Amino acid sequence: VREYLEVAEIWSYQVENEDGGTPALEAVLQIEPRHEHAFKTLEKLHNQNNRADTLVELYLARLDTADEIPERTDLLRRIAKVFDEQIGDQNQAFDALLTALEIDFTDENTVANLEKMAHATKRWPELLQLVNHWLENQDEPPLQIALCLHLAKWYGEELGRADYAQPYFQKVLSLDPNNVGVLRAMANFHKKNARWKEQGQMLTKALDVASDGHERAAILTDMGEVLEKHLEQPDKGLVHYQRALTEEALYLPALVQLERIYDERTMTPELVETLASKAKALQDPEEVASTKLRRAGLLETTLAQPDGASEEYREVLDLDAGNVLAMRGLERVYNAQQKWPDLLEVLEMHLDVAATERERIEVLMNIASLQEEHFLKADLAAQRLEQVVEIDPTNEGAFEALARCYH
């Protein structure tokens, strides 16, 4: 195994062709099927090189060695994603997700993806028949409840047959009279029919019996939306969004609503605090960077907190080293604070990623000005100005500055 890994490293670091190490990594998995590094690297390489069929085979081999239910369902979802997005075979994706649901009736990610594929393949009748069969043969009340809630939702929300959904709700309530899932599902029915008062009543009942923090946060957020958007009680809606965060501090839907309200009401300190929480709640690096950029901009301008702004811009660069917006933000802040060494460092970073000749000239001129005026290093300034002239032989500003430096 070690020798194959060394071969893969040679391909990656010395030959600078990481994909060349694929056969060696595949040999590692032949010897040690659960080797984590080999699996993750091959997964990345197959994705990068659009080897969809090979990627599915990799996942299936991993599935054969997986014992834990969460890993098995996760692998099946990955297989379904490849079939859906790369191969374009939604039926195969549906089958993989159906297998995942059979392994774990309660996995919300599996259910959400399966619903999407049922729409794409129009295989709702098959799904409903199979899940009803599972329900008939299920003796454990918690799993009966899970299956009933799926069926009620699919009949009521996806297929518009609330009359078919009611027996499943009744069965759940007979098994668990205070079932939060049923109360929330019934609230969704009222929402679909624009019966806002009834929706609010069901949500209130659900909140009375809910104990899980995540679930309470979701209910409070739904209540806030009803109050704010449909019952003309925006202040009460705001309070419910805020209460949701006392149940789960990083509950993203509540944070999104609060971000919108604080922005509309120009409540900048509260908005900045909310954006900080939102950045922690988000998973996608691009979305995190975008949120941090917005927060940094507010700290820099409206709140006049340059130190906080520079820290936020730096964190964006930790996520995305080539983010020009973060670099420009740091350039403004450091220039205003007269932090010349820090400004020079950022300008040099900016130069490395400048995308156009015009942008390179702008950055080079700024570096030259900094070297000449604040570091008193005419020779270093001249080097950058000469680079400007190479790009644009007609740049009068560069020639004038060069004359000063040479003098």
Short mmCIF file of C-alpha atoms in Angstrom, two decimals:
data_model
loop_
_atom_site.label_atom_id
_atom_site.label_comp_id
_atom_site.label_asym_id
_atom_site.label_seq_id
_atom_site.Cartn_x
_atom_site.Cartn_y
_atom_site.Cartn_z
CA VAL A 1 0.00 0.00 0.00
CA ARG A 2 2.75 2.42 0.96
CA GLU A 3 4.56 1.89 -2.34
CA TYR A 4 1.41 2.56 -4.38
CA LEU A 5 0.76 5.72 -2.36
CA GLU A 6 4.31 6.86 -3.04
CA VAL A 7 3.76 6.32 -6.77
CA ALA A 8 0.60 8.44 -6.58
CA GLU A 9 2.51 11.20 -4.76
CA ILE A 10 5.21 11.21 -7.44
CA TRP A 11 2.56 11.70 -10.12
CA SER A 12 0.98 14.49 -8.12
CA TYR A 13 3.96 16.49 -6.86
CA GLN A 14 6.86 15.70 -9.18
CA VAL A 15 5.15 15.02 -12.50
CA GLU A 16 2.38 17.51 -11.62
CA ASN A 17 -0.24 15.21 -13.08
CA GLU A 18 -2.32 13.99 -10.14
CA ASP A 19 -4.63 11.94 -12.37
CA GLY A 20 -1.66 9.86 -13.50
CA GLY A 21 -1.69 8.30 -10.04
CA THR A 22 -5.20 6.90 -10.51
CA PRO A 23 -4.09 3.29 -11.26
CA ALA A 24 -1.87 3.29 -8.17
CA LEU A 25 -4.72 4.53 -5.97
CA GLU A 26 -7.06 1.93 -7.45
CA ALA A 27 -4.47 -0.71 -6.55
CA VAL A 28 -4.50 0.58 -2.97
CA LEU A 29 -8.25 -0.01 -2.76
CA GLN A 30 -7.83 -3.51 -4.15
CA ILE A 31 -5.58 -4.28 -1.19
CA GLU A 32 -7.30 -2.14 1.42
CA PRO A 33 -10.90 -1.36 0.34
CA ARG A 34 -11.54 1.04 3.26
CA HIS A 35 -8.47 3.23 2.64
CA GLU A 36 -9.88 6.73 3.20
CA HIS A 37 -7.24 8.81 1.41
CA ALA A 38 -7.29 6.65 -1.72
CA PHE A 39 -11.10 6.72 -1.85
CA LYS A 40 -11.41 10.50 -1.42
CA THR A 41 -8.65 11.23 -3.93
CA LEU A 42 -10.15 8.92 -6.55
CA GLU A 43 -13.57 10.46 -5.96
CA LYS A 44 -12.11 13.90 -6.62
CA LEU A 45 -10.19 12.78 -9.72
CA HIS A 46 -13.14 10.96 -11.27
CA ASN A 47 -15.28 14.06 -10.73
CA GLN A 48 -12.67 16.39 -12.19
CA ASN A 49 -12.21 14.22 -15.27
CA ASN A 50 -15.90 13.50 -15.86
CA ARG A 51 -15.59 9.74 -15.36
CA ALA A 52 -19.16 9.27 -14.19
CA ASP A 53 -19.43 5.50 -14.73
CA THR A 54 -16.15 4.90 -12.95
CA LEU A 55 -17.29 7.13 -10.08
CA VAL A 56 -20.45 5.06 -9.67
CA GLU A 57 -18.33 1.90 -9.58
CA LEU A 58 -16.15 3.50 -6.89
CA TYR A 59 -19.21 4.27 -4.77
CA LEU A 60 -20.67 0.78 -5.28
CA ALA A 61 -17.41 -0.84 -4.19
CA ARG A 62 -17.38 1.38 -1.12
CA LEU A 63 -21.00 0.48 -0.42
CA ASP A 64 -20.07 -3.21 -0.30
CA THR A 65 -17.73 -2.51 2.62
CA ALA A 66 -19.90 -0.01 4.51
CA ASP A 67 -21.60 -1.25 7.67
CA GLU A 68 -23.03 1.93 9.18
CA ILE A 69 -26.44 3.05 7.94
CA PRO A 70 -25.55 6.79 7.58
CA GLU A 71 -22.59 5.94 5.35
CA ARG A 72 -24.63 3.54 3.22
CA THR A 73 -27.42 6.06 2.62
CA ASP A 74 -24.89 8.81 1.92
CA LEU A 75 -23.18 6.67 -0.72
CA LEU A 76 -26.50 5.85 -2.35
CA ARG A 77 -27.34 9.56 -2.50
CA ARG A 78 -23.98 10.24 -4.14
CA ILE A 79 -24.69 7.49 -6.68
CA ALA A 80 -28.09 9.03 -7.39
CA LYS A 81 -26.51 12.45 -7.86
CA VAL A 82 -24.07 11.10 -10.44
CA PHE A 83 -26.87 9.37 -12.35
CA ASP A 84 -28.99 12.51 -12.25
CA GLU A 85 -26.47 15.27 -12.92
CA GLN A 86 -23.67 13.60 -14.89
CA ILE A 87 -25.17 10.59 -16.65
CA GLY A 88 -28.68 12.00 -17.07
CA ASP A 89 -30.42 8.79 -16.01
CA GLN A 90 -33.08 9.90 -13.51
CA ASN A 91 -34.60 6.41 -13.30
CA GLN A 92 -31.34 4.96 -12.00
CA ALA A 93 -31.12 7.89 -9.59
CA PHE A 94 -34.66 7.12 -8.39
CA ASP A 95 -33.78 3.45 -7.84
CA ALA A 96 -30.68 4.34 -5.79
CA LEU A 97 -32.67 6.70 -3.59
CA LEU A 98 -35.43 4.15 -3.14
CA THR A 99 -32.83 1.72 -1.84
CA ALA A 100 -31.53 4.41 0.52
CA LEU A 101 -35.03 5.04 1.87
CA GLU A 102 -35.55 1.32 2.46
CA ILE A 103 -32.39 1.33 4.57
CA ASP A 104 -33.49 4.36 6.62
CA PHE A 105 -37.11 5.55 6.49
CA THR A 106 -36.28 8.67 8.54
CA ASP A 107 -33.46 10.27 6.53
CA GLU A 108 -34.68 13.73 5.46
CA ASN A 109 -31.98 14.18 2.80
CA THR A 110 -32.94 10.92 1.13
CA VAL A 111 -36.63 11.83 1.20
CA ALA A 112 -36.05 15.28 -0.32
CA ASN A 113 -33.96 13.86 -3.16
CA LEU A 114 -36.40 11.02 -3.76
CA GLU A 115 -39.28 13.49 -4.08
CA LYS A 116 -37.31 15.39 -6.71
CA MET A 117 -36.66 12.20 -8.70
CA ALA A 118 -40.26 11.03 -8.36
CA HIS A 119 -41.31 14.26 -10.06
CA ALA A 120 -38.63 13.90 -12.75
CA THR A 121 -39.49 10.28 -13.55
CA LYS A 122 -43.24 10.47 -12.86
CA ARG A 123 -42.88 7.36 -10.71
CA TRP A 124 -45.10 8.56 -7.87
CA PRO A 125 -47.51 5.59 -8.16
CA GLU A 126 -44.65 3.12 -7.78
CA LEU A 127 -43.22 5.03 -4.79
CA LEU A 128 -46.58 5.26 -3.03
CA GLN A 129 -47.36 1.58 -3.61
CA LEU A 130 -44.00 0.45 -2.27
CA VAL A 131 -44.06 2.69 0.82
CA ASN A 132 -47.62 1.55 1.59
CA HIS A 133 -46.33 -2.03 1.37
CA TRP A 134 -43.54 -1.20 3.82
CA LEU A 135 -46.11 0.36 6.15
CA GLU A 136 -48.32 -2.73 6.09
CA ASN A 137 -45.37 -4.89 7.12
CA GLN A 138 -43.98 -2.53 9.76
CA ASP A 139 -44.62 -3.22 13.46
CA GLU A 140 -42.49 -0.55 15.15
CA PRO A 141 -44.57 2.57 15.96
CA PRO A 142 -41.77 5.12 15.34
CA LEU A 143 -41.16 3.72 11.85
CA GLN A 144 -44.90 3.46 11.19
CA ILE A 145 -45.16 7.16 12.05
CA ALA A 146 -42.27 8.05 9.73
CA LEU A 147 -43.83 6.19 6.80
CA CYS A 148 -47.28 7.65 7.48
CA LEU A 149 -45.88 11.17 7.52
CA HIS A 150 -44.14 10.59 4.18
CA LEU A 151 -47.32 9.24 2.61
CA ALA A 152 -49.49 12.03 4.01
CA LYS A 153 -47.12 14.67 2.70
CA TRP A 154 -46.86 13.09 -0.74
CA TYR A 155 -50.60 12.66 -1.14
CA GLY A 156 -51.48 16.04 0.30
CA GLU A 157 -48.69 18.33 -0.93
CA GLU A 158 -47.16 16.65 -3.96
CA LEU A 159 -50.32 15.15 -5.51
CA GLY A 160 -52.95 17.53 -4.12
CA ARG A 161 -55.08 14.80 -2.53
CA ALA A 162 -55.65 15.98 1.02
CA ASP A 163 -58.50 13.45 1.33
CA TYR A 164 -56.02 10.60 0.80
CA ALA A 165 -53.63 12.13 3.32
CA GLN A 166 -56.09 12.30 6.22
CA PRO A 167 -56.12 8.56 7.11
CA TYR A 168 -52.35 8.63 7.54
CA PHE A 169 -52.58 11.64 9.83
CA GLN A 170 -55.24 9.89 11.86
CA LYS A 171 -53.08 6.80 12.18
CA VAL A 172 -50.14 8.87 13.43
CA LEU A 173 -52.33 10.69 15.96
CA SER A 174 -53.64 7.33 17.20
CA LEU A 175 -50.05 6.21 17.76
CA ASP A 176 -48.85 9.56 19.13
CA PRO A 177 -51.55 12.15 19.98
CA ASN A 178 -48.97 14.93 20.34
CA ASN A 179 -46.97 14.20 17.23
CA VAL A 180 -45.26 17.40 16.13
CA GLY A 181 -44.75 16.15 12.59
CA VAL A 182 -48.48 15.72 12.05
CA LEU A 183 -49.30 19.14 13.46
CA ARG A 184 -46.69 20.78 11.23
CA ALA A 185 -47.91 18.85 8.21
CA MET A 186 -51.48 19.96 8.88
CA ALA A 187 -50.20 23.52 9.17
CA ASN A 188 -48.64 23.11 5.73
CA PHE A 189 -51.99 22.04 4.32
CA HIS A 190 -53.57 25.21 5.64
CA LYS A 191 -50.69 27.19 4.18
CA LYS A 192 -51.22 25.64 0.78
CA ASN A 193 -54.86 26.69 0.90
CA ALA A 194 -53.99 30.22 2.15
CA ARG A 195 -55.79 29.63 5.46
CA TRP A 196 -53.33 31.64 7.49
CA LYS A 197 -55.23 31.78 10.78
CA GLU A 198 -55.68 28.01 10.82
CA GLN A 199 -52.03 27.54 9.90
CA GLY A 200 -51.01 29.70 12.86
CA GLN A 201 -53.25 27.71 15.21
CA MET A 202 -51.68 24.41 14.14
CA LEU A 203 -48.19 25.84 14.51
CA THR A 204 -49.04 27.06 18.01
CA LYS A 205 -50.19 23.55 18.94
CA ALA A 206 -47.01 22.10 17.48
CA LEU A 207 -44.88 24.54 19.47
CA ASP A 208 -46.69 23.60 22.67
CA VAL A 209 -45.62 19.96 22.37
CA ALA A 210 -42.27 20.27 20.56
CA SER A 211 -39.17 19.74 22.68
CA ASP A 212 -36.36 19.46 20.11
CA GLY A 213 -34.55 22.78 19.68
CA HIS A 214 -34.21 22.48 15.89
CA GLU A 215 -37.88 21.64 15.52
CA ARG A 216 -38.94 24.53 17.77
CA ALA A 217 -36.77 26.92 15.76
CA ALA A 218 -38.45 25.76 12.53
CA ILE A 219 -41.96 26.17 14.02
CA LEU A 220 -41.19 29.64 15.37
CA THR A 221 -39.83 30.69 11.99
CA ASP A 222 -42.99 29.46 10.26
CA MET A 223 -45.09 31.33 12.83
CA GLY A 224 -43.08 34.47 12.21
CA GLU A 225 -43.72 34.20 8.49
CA VAL A 226 -47.47 33.84 9.03
CA LEU A 227 -47.60 36.82 11.36
CA GLU A 228 -45.37 39.06 9.29
CA LYS A 229 -46.51 38.31 5.76
CA HIS A 230 -50.13 37.22 6.08
CA LEU A 231 -51.65 38.49 9.33
CA GLU A 232 -50.17 42.00 9.06
CA GLN A 233 -48.28 41.77 12.34
CA PRO A 234 -44.66 42.41 11.28
CA ASP A 235 -43.35 43.25 14.73
CA LYS A 236 -44.71 40.01 16.17
CA GLY A 237 -43.21 38.19 13.20
CA LEU A 238 -39.83 39.72 14.01
CA VAL A 239 -40.10 38.58 17.63
CA HIS A 240 -40.80 35.01 16.52
CA TYR A 241 -37.77 34.98 14.20
CA GLN A 242 -35.66 36.21 17.12
CA ARG A 243 -37.14 33.55 19.41
CA ALA A 244 -36.20 30.90 16.87
CA LEU A 245 -32.56 31.81 17.40
CA THR A 246 -32.88 31.27 21.15
CA GLU A 247 -33.78 27.68 20.31
CA GLU A 248 -31.02 27.23 17.71
CA ALA A 249 -28.57 30.09 17.36
CA LEU A 250 -27.56 29.24 13.79
CA TYR A 251 -30.97 28.31 12.37
CA LEU A 252 -30.50 29.53 8.81
CA PRO A 253 -34.13 30.20 7.71
CA ALA A 254 -34.67 32.51 10.70
CA LEU A 255 -31.36 34.26 10.03
CA VAL A 256 -32.36 34.85 6.40
CA GLN A 257 -35.64 36.43 7.47
CA LEU A 258 -33.93 38.62 10.07
CA GLU A 259 -31.31 39.70 7.54
CA ARG A 260 -34.07 40.87 5.21
CA ILE A 261 -35.99 42.73 7.94
CA TYR A 262 -32.94 44.43 9.44
CA ASP A 263 -31.88 45.50 5.95
CA GLU A 264 -35.34 46.91 5.16
CA ARG A 265 -35.46 48.78 8.47
CA THR A 266 -31.83 50.00 8.24
CA MET A 267 -31.00 48.31 11.55
CA THR A 268 -27.32 48.04 10.66
CA PRO A 269 -25.81 46.83 13.98
CA GLU A 270 -28.38 44.05 14.16
CA LEU A 271 -27.82 43.25 10.48
CA VAL A 272 -24.07 42.96 10.99
CA GLU A 273 -24.56 40.62 13.93
CA THR A 274 -27.01 38.50 11.93
CA LEU A 275 -24.62 38.25 8.99
CA ALA A 276 -21.92 36.96 11.33
CA SER A 277 -24.23 34.15 12.45
CA LYS A 278 -25.37 33.47 8.91
CA ALA A 279 -21.76 33.02 7.76
CA LYS A 280 -21.31 30.38 10.47
CA ALA A 281 -24.54 28.63 9.50
CA LEU A 282 -23.79 28.41 5.77
CA GLN A 283 -21.94 25.43 4.30
CA ASP A 284 -21.10 26.55 0.77
CA PRO A 285 -17.74 28.43 0.72
CA GLU A 286 -18.93 30.86 -1.98
CA GLU A 287 -22.02 31.78 0.04
CA VAL A 288 -19.92 32.18 3.19
CA ALA A 289 -17.52 34.49 1.33
CA SER A 290 -20.38 36.54 -0.12
CA THR A 291 -21.96 36.96 3.32
CA LYS A 292 -18.66 37.96 4.89
CA LEU A 293 -18.03 40.48 2.12
CA ARG A 294 -21.36 42.12 2.79
CA ARG A 295 -20.65 42.24 6.52
CA ALA A 296 -17.19 43.67 5.91
CA GLY A 297 -18.63 46.39 3.68
CA LEU A 298 -21.08 47.47 6.40
CA LEU A 299 -18.34 47.49 9.03
CA GLU A 300 -16.10 49.53 6.74
CA THR A 301 -18.67 52.15 5.70
CA THR A 302 -21.86 52.46 7.76
CA LEU A 303 -20.41 51.45 11.13
CA ALA A 304 -16.91 52.90 10.54
CA GLN A 305 -15.16 49.94 12.17
CA PRO A 306 -12.08 49.46 9.97
CA ASP A 307 -10.42 46.86 12.20
CA GLY A 308 -13.49 44.65 12.11
CA ALA A 309 -13.79 45.17 8.37
CA SER A 310 -10.17 44.22 7.70
CA GLU A 311 -10.53 41.08 9.82
CA GLU A 312 -13.61 40.06 7.83
CA TYR A 313 -11.91 40.76 4.48
CA ARG A 314 -8.96 38.63 5.62
CA GLU A 315 -11.30 35.75 6.46
CA VAL A 316 -12.74 35.98 2.95
CA LEU A 317 -9.23 35.58 1.56
CA ASP A 318 -8.73 32.54 3.79
CA LEU A 319 -11.72 31.01 1.98
CA ASP A 320 -10.83 32.32 -1.48
CA ALA A 321 -7.25 33.50 -1.87
CA GLY A 322 -8.04 35.14 -5.20
CA ASN A 323 -11.06 37.17 -4.13
CA VAL A 324 -10.44 40.59 -5.66
CA LEU A 325 -13.35 42.25 -3.84
CA ALA A 326 -11.80 41.33 -0.50
CA MET A 327 -8.41 42.60 -1.67
CA ARG A 328 -9.87 45.92 -2.78
CA GLY A 329 -11.64 46.22 0.56
CA LEU A 330 -8.37 45.68 2.42
CA GLU A 331 -6.65 48.18 0.14
CA ARG A 332 -9.22 50.85 1.05
CA VAL A 333 -9.04 50.11 4.77
CA TYR A 334 -5.25 49.94 5.00
CA ASN A 335 -4.89 53.07 2.90
CA ALA A 336 -7.27 54.98 5.19
CA GLN A 337 -5.43 53.68 8.26
CA GLN A 338 -2.04 54.39 6.67
CA LYS A 339 -0.93 50.82 7.30
CA TRP A 340 1.59 50.88 4.49
CA PRO A 341 3.29 47.46 4.99
CA ASP A 342 -0.11 45.75 5.13
CA LEU A 343 -1.27 47.68 2.08
CA LEU A 344 1.83 46.66 0.14
CA GLU A 345 1.28 43.01 1.02
CA VAL A 346 -2.30 43.11 -0.29
CA LEU A 347 -1.31 44.97 -3.46
CA GLU A 348 1.27 42.29 -4.24
CA MET A 349 -1.43 39.64 -3.73
CA HIS A 350 -3.75 41.61 -6.01
CA LEU A 351 -1.09 41.79 -8.69
CA ASP A 352 -0.85 38.01 -8.78
CA VAL A 353 -4.53 37.64 -9.67
CA ALA A 354 -5.13 40.76 -11.78
CA ALA A 355 -7.18 39.57 -14.74
CA THR A 356 -6.71 42.39 -17.27
CA GLU A 357 -3.88 44.64 -18.42
CA ARG A 358 -5.76 47.67 -17.17
CA GLU A 359 -6.09 46.13 -13.72
CA ARG A 360 -2.40 45.16 -13.65
CA ILE A 361 -1.42 48.72 -14.56
CA GLU A 362 -3.62 50.12 -11.79
CA VAL A 363 -2.09 47.82 -9.18
CA LEU A 364 1.48 48.38 -10.41
CA MET A 365 1.01 52.14 -10.26
CA ASN A 366 -0.31 51.88 -6.70
CA ILE A 367 2.65 49.73 -5.64
CA ALA A 368 5.08 52.15 -7.27
CA SER A 369 3.46 55.13 -5.55
CA LEU A 370 3.64 53.35 -2.20
CA GLN A 371 7.32 52.47 -2.65
CA GLU A 372 8.21 55.97 -3.75
CA GLU A 373 6.19 58.08 -1.32
CA HIS A 374 6.04 56.03 1.89
CA PHE A 375 8.99 53.63 1.78
CA LEU A 376 11.27 56.06 -0.09
CA LYS A 377 12.54 53.24 -2.31
CA ALA A 378 12.78 54.81 -5.74
CA ASP A 379 14.57 51.77 -7.20
CA LEU A 380 11.73 49.42 -6.27
CA ALA A 381 9.17 51.92 -7.50
CA ALA A 382 11.04 52.17 -10.82
CA GLN A 383 10.89 48.38 -11.28
CA ARG A 384 7.11 48.43 -11.06
CA LEU A 385 6.84 51.49 -13.33
CA GLU A 386 8.98 49.78 -15.94
CA GLN A 387 6.49 46.89 -15.89
CA VAL A 388 3.72 49.40 -16.56
CA VAL A 389 5.61 50.79 -19.57
CA GLU A 390 6.11 47.27 -20.92
CA ILE A 391 2.33 46.81 -20.88
CA ASP A 392 1.48 50.34 -22.07
CA PRO A 393 4.33 52.26 -23.76
CA THR A 394 2.10 55.36 -23.96
CA ASN A 395 1.39 55.66 -20.23
CA GLU A 396 2.39 59.24 -19.42
CA GLY A 397 1.88 58.87 -15.66
CA ALA A 398 4.36 56.01 -15.56
CA PHE A 399 6.99 57.97 -17.54
CA GLU A 400 6.62 61.00 -15.27
CA ALA A 401 7.02 58.85 -12.16
CA LEU A 402 10.03 57.07 -13.72
CA ALA A 403 11.68 60.41 -14.37
CA ARG A 404 11.38 61.25 -10.67
CA CYS A 405 12.71 57.86 -9.63
CA TYR A 406 15.69 58.01 -12.00
CA HIS A 407 16.46 61.57 -10.90
#
